Coordinates of C-alpha atoms in Angstrom, one line a residue:
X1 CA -65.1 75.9 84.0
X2 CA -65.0 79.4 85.8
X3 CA -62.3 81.1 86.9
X4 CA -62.1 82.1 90.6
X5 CA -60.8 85.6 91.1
X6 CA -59.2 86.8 94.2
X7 CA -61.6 87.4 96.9
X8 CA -64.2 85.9 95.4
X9 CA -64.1 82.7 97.4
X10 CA -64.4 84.2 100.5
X11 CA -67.1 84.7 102.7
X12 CA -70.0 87.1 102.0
X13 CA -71.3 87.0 105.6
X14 CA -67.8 87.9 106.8
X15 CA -67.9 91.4 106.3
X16 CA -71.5 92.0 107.9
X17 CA -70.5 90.3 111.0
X18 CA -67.1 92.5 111.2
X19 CA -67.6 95.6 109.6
X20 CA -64.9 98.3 109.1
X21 CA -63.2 100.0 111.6
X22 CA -62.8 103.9 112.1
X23 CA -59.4 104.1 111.0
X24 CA -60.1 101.8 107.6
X25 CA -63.6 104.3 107.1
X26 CA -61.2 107.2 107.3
X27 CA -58.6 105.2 104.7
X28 CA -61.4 104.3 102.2
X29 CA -62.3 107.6 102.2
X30 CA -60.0 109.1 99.9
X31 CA -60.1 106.8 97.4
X32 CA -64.0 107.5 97.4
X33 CA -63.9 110.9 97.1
X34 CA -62.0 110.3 94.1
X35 CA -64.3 108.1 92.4
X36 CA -66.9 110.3 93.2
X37 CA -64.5 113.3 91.4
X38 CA -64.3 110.8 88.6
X39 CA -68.0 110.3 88.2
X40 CA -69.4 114.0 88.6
X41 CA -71.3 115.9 85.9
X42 CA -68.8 118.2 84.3
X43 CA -71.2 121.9 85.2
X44 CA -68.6 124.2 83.1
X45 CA -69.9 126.0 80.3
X46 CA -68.9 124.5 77.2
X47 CA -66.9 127.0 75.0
X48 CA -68.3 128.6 71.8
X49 CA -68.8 126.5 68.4
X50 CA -65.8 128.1 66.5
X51 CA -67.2 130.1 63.0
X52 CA -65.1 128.7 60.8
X53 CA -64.1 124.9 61.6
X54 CA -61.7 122.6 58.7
X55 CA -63.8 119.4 60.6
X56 CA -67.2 120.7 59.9
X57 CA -69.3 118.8 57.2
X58 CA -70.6 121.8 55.7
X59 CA -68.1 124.8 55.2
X60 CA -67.5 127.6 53.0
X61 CA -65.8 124.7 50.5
X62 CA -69.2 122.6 50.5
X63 CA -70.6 122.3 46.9
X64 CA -73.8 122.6 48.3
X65 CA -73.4 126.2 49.7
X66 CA -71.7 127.1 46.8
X67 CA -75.0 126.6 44.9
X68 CA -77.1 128.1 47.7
X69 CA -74.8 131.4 47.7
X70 CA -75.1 131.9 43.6
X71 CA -78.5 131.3 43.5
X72 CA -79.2 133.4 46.4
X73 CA -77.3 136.3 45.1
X74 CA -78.8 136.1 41.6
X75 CA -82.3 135.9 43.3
X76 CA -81.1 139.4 45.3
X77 CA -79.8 141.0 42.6
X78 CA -82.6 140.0 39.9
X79 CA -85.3 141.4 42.2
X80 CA -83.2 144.3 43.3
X81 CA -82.6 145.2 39.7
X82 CA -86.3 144.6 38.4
X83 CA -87.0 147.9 40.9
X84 CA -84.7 149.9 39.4
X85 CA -85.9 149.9 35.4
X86 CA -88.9 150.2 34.0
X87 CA -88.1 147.9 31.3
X88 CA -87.3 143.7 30.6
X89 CA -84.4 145.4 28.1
X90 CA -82.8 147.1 30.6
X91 CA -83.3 144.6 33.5
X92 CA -81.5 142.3 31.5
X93 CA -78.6 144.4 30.4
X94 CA -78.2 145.2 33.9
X95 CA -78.8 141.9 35.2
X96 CA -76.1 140.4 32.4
X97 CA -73.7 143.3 33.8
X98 CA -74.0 143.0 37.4
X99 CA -73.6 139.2 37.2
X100 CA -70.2 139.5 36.2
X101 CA -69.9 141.7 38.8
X102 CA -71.3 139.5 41.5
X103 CA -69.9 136.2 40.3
X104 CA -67.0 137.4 40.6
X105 CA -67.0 139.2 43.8
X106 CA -68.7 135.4 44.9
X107 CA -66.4 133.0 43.5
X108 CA -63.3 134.5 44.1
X109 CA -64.6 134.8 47.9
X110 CA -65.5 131.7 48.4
X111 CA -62.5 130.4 46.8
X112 CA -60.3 132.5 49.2
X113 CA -62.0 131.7 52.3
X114 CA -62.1 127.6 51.5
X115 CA -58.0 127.5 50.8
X116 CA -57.4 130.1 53.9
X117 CA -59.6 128.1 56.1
X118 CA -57.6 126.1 58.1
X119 CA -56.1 129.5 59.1
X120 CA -58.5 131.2 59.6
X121 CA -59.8 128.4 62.3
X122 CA -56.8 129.2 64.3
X123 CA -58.1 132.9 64.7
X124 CA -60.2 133.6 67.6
X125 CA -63.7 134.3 66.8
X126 CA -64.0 138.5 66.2
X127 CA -61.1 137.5 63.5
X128 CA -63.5 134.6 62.1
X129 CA -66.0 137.1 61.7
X130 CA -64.0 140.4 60.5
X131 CA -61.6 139.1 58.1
X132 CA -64.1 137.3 55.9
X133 CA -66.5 140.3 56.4
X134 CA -63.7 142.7 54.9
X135 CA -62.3 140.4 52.6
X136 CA -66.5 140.1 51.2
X137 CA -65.9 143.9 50.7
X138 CA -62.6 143.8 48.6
X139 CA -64.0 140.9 46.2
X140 CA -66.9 143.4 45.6
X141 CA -64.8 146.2 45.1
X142 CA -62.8 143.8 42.6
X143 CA -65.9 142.8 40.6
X144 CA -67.1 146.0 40.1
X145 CA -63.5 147.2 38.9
X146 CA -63.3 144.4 36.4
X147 CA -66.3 146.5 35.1
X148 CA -64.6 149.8 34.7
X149 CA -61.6 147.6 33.1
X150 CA -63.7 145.9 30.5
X151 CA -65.5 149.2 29.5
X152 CA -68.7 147.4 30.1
X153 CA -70.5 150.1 32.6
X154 CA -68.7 153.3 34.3
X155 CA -69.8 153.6 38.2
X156 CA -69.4 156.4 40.2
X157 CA -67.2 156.4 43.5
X158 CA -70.3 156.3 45.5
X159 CA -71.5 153.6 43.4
X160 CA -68.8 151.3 44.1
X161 CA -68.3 152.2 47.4
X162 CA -71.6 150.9 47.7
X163 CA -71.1 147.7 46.0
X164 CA -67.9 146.9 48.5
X165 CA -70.7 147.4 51.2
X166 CA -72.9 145.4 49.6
X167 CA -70.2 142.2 49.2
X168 CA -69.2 143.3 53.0
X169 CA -73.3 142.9 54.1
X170 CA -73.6 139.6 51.7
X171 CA -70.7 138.0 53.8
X172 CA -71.5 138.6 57.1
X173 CA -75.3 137.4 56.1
X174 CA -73.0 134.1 54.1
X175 CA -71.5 133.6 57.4
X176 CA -74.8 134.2 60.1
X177 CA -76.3 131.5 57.9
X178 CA -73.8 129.2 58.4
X179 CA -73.7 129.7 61.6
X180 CA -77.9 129.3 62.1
X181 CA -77.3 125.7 60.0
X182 CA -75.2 124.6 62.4
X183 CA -77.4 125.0 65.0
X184 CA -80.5 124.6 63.0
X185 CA -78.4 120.9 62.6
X186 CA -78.0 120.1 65.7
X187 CA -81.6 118.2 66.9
X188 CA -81.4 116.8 63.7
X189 CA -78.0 115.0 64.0
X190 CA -78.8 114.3 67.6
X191 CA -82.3 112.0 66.0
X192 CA -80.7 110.5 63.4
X193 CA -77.4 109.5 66.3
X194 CA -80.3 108.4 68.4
X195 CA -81.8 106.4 65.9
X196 CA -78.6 105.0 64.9
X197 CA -77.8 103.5 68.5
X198 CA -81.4 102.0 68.2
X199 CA -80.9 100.0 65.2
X200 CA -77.3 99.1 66.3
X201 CA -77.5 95.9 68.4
X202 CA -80.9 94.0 67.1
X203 CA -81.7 91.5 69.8
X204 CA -82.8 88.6 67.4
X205 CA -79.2 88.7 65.8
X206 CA -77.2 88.8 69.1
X207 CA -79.4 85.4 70.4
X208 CA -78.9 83.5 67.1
X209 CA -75.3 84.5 67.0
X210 CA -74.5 82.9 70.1
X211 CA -76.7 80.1 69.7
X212 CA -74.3 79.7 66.6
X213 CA -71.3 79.5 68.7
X214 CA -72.8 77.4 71.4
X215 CA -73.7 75.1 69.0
X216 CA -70.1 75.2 67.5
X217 CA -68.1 75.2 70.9
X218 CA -67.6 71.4 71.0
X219 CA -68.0 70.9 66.8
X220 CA -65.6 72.8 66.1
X221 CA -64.1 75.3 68.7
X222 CA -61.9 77.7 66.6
X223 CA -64.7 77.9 64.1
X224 CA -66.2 79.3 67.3
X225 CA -63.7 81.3 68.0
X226 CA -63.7 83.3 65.1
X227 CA -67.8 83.8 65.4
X228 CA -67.4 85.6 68.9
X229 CA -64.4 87.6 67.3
X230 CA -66.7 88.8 64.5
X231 CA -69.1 89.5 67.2
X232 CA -66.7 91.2 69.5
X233 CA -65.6 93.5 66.3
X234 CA -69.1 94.1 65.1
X235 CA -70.0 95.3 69.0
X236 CA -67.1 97.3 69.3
X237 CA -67.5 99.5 66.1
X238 CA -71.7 99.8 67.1
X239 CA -71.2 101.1 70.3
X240 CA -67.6 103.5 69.4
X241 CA -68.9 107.2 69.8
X242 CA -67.8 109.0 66.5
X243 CA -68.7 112.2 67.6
X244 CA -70.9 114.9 66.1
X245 CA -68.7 116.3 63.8
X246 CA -66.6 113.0 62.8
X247 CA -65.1 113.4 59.0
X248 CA -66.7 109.8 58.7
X249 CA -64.6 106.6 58.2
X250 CA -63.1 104.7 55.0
X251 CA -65.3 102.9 53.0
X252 CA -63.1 100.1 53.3
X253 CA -63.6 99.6 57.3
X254 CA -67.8 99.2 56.8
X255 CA -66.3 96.3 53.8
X256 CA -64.6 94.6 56.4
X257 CA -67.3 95.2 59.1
X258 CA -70.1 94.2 56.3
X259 CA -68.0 91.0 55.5
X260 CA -67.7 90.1 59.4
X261 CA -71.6 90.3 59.4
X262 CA -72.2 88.3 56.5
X263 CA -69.3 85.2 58.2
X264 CA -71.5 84.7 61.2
X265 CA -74.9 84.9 59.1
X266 CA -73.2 82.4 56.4
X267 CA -72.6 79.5 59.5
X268 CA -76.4 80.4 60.3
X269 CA -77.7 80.0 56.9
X270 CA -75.5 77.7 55.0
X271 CA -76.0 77.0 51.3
X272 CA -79.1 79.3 51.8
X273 CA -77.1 82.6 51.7
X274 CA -75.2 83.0 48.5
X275 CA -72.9 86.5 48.9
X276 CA -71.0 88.2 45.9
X277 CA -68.4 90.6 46.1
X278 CA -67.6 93.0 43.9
X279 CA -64.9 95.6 45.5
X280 CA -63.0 98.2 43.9
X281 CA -59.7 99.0 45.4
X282 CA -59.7 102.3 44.4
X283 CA -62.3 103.4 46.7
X284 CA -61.4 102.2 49.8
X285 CA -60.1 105.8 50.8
X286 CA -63.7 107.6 50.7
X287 CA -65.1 108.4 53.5
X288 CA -68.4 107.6 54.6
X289 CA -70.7 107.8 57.8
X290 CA -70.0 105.1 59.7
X291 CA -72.4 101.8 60.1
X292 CA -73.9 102.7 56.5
X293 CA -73.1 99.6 55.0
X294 CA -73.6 96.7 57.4
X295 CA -77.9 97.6 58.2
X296 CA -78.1 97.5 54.5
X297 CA -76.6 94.4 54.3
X298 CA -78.6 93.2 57.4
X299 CA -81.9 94.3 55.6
X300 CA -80.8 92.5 52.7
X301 CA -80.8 89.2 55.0
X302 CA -83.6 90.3 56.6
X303 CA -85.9 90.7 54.1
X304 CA -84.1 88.6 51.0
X305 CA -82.7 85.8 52.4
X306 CA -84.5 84.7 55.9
X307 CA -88.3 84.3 54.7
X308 CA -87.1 82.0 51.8
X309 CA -87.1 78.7 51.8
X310 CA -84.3 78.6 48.8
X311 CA -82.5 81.2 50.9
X312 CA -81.2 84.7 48.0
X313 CA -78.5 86.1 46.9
X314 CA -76.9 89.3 48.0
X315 CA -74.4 91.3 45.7
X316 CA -72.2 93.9 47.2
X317 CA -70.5 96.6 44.5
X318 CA -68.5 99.3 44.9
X319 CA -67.0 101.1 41.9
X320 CA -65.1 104.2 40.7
X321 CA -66.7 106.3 38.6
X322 CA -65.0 109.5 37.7
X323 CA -65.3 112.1 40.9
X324 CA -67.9 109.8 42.6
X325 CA -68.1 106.4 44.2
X326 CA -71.0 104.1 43.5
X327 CA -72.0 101.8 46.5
X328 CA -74.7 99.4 45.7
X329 CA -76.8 96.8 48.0
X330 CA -78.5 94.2 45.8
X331 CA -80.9 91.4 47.2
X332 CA -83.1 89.1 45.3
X333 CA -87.0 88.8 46.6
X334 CA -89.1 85.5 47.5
X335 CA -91.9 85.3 49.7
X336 CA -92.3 87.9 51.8
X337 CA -90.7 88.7 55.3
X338 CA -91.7 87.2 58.5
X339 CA -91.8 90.8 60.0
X340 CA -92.4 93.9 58.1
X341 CA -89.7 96.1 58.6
X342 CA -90.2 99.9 59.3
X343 CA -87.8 101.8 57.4
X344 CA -85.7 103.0 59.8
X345 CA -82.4 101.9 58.6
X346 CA -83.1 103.6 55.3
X347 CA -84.3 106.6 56.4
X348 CA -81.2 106.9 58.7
X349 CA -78.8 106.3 55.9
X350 CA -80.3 108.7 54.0
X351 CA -80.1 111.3 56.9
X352 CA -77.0 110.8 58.1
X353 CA -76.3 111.0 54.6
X354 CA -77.4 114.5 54.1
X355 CA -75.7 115.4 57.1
X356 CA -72.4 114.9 55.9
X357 CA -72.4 115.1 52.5
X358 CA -75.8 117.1 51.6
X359 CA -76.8 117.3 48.1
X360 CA -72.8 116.1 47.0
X361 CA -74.6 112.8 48.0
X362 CA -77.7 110.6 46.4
X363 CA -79.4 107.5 47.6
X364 CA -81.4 105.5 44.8
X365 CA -83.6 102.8 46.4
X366 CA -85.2 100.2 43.1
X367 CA -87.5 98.0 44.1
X368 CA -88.7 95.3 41.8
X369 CA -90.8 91.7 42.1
X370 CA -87.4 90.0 41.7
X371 CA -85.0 91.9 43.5
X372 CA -84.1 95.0 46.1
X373 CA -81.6 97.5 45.1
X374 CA -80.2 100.5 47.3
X375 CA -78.0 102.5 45.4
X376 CA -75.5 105.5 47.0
X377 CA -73.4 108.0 44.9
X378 CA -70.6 109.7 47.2
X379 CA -68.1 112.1 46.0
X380 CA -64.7 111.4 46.1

């Protein structure tokens, strides 16, 4: 049965043999023009990326650019040091010296910048750039006063003058880097987004889907029902537009959409598919990028459960362990897949995966003749 909307049973031909008047042109306008308003290409210049942004994946707080920055400065100051005395003794009594020094200095920057840096976002940009820059200095001048204080080594006042230029320089180059990553990040987050949308909406699961609830329509209509809901739900989280700098969503939203996924596959393959669940409450909070979970779990159909006569199980985990989250995919193996898969929705986990997380993040994939396992580590 279809439902009639207004207009709709009138006659096509109608308005060819009576076209609009003058006046009604001139009435229509208006309205069209502001369609047309509605639909044009915004041409303003988009406003500059702000320094320092509290949404931004990778910040001064990132555990990943805290372990760039020490190891950078160490390399700077171990080769800067290695020109200045002729011998390993004295390299490395200055080199155990100016670490304290510079650790210092480093830490105690990084630490001020990461809790004032929802502040300091609120600053227009020569403030983004000029307080951390003299800030940079003042740690420097701190580390090498904790020097004098300890006894350790006596500097001269041009001496330390030039280490407080030196911690001004280092933060300013901190800061240009950050800024050059963001950038450098850009095409990359723009593949793997693009790559994403591609492995979204797989034709082959849309077709047997509602062939599923086609078949079910006069069987069993709310059983129906609930299928195109699932569907409905999957759609409308594949096609939302997170954004490019999205903080990700709870892990316990890709649960729920991997559990929708696995209903309308379980109606499809009956006693074949054999699911187990293992959730731990506690992690539902993390965040993660989201559609991690469910083209795991579809690969683990794919490739586990579809070519198999016997059908396979698929275990889903999620645990707590100390400051991380464990998120495991596990699928047993039989004869092999109908259609080889590419890789694609691995290697965009593990992108988008970088992307947000960097090296705070691991992905394990354990392949064996009995079974499939893909393995993530988030931090809390």
């Amino acid at each position: 049965m279809r439902t009639i909307l207004k207009g709709e049973d009138q006659d096509p031909m109608a308005d060819r043999a009576h076209p609009p008047t003058r006046a009604q042109q001139s009435q229509a306008a208006p309205s069209t023009q502001a369609a047309w308003e509605d639909t044009r290409l915004e041409t303003r210049p988009m406003p500059p990326t702000p320094l320092i942004d509290p949404r931004r994946r990778f910040d001064v707080c990132h555990v990943g650019l805290v372990l760039r920055a020490v190891l950078g400065v160490q390399l700077v100051q171990a080769l800067g040091l290695a020109m200045a005395h002729e011998t390993l003794v004295g390299w490395a009594w200055a080199m155990g010296t100016g670490t304290v020094a510079s650790m210092t200095a480093l830490l105690s920057w990084l630490l001020i910048v990461c809790g004032l840096k929802h502040l300091l976002a609120r600053l227009p940009q020569f403030a983004q750039w000029g307080l951390p820059i003299a800030l940079g200095a003042a740690c420097a001048h701190l580390g090498t006063g904790l020097l004098v204080l300890l006894g350790v080594d006596l500097l001269t006042p041009l001496q330390r003058v030039g280490a407080a230029g030196f911690g001004a320089l280092g933060a300013g180059l901190l800061l240009f880097w950050l800024m050059l990553r963001e950038r450098a990040q850009a095409p990359a987050e723009a593949l793997a987004r693009l790559v994403e949308l591609q492995s979204r909406i797989r034709p082959h699961f849309l077709f047997n889907t509602l062939n599923t609830a086609i078949a079910l329509v006069r069987v069993d209509p709310s059983r129906a029902e609930e299928v195109l809901e699932d569907l409905a739900e999957l759609f409308r989280v594949a096609l939302a537009d997170t954004g490019p700098r999205t903080e990700g969503v709870p892990l316990s939203q890709e649960v729920d959409l991997a559990r929708r996924y696995l209903a309308i596959e379980q109606l499809r393959f009956g006693e074949r598919l054999r699911i187990d669940w293992q959730i731990d409450p506690h992690g539902n909070d993390v965040r993660v990028p989201p559609l991690l979970l469910q083209p795991l779990v579809e690969n683990a159909v794919r490739h586990g459960v579809e070519p198999n006569d016997r059908g396979g199980d698929v275990s889903i985990l999620t645990r707590v362990r100390g400051s991380e989250v464990e998120i495991r995919v596990v699928n047993t193996v039989g004869a092999p897949a109908r259609t080889r898969g590419h890789g694609l929705a691995l290697k965009n986990v593990k992108q988008r995966l970088r992307l947000m997380h960097d090296v705070a993040a691991r992905i394990e994939v354990a392949p064996s003749p009995t079974r499939f396992m893909v393995r993530i580590l988030l931090p809390r």
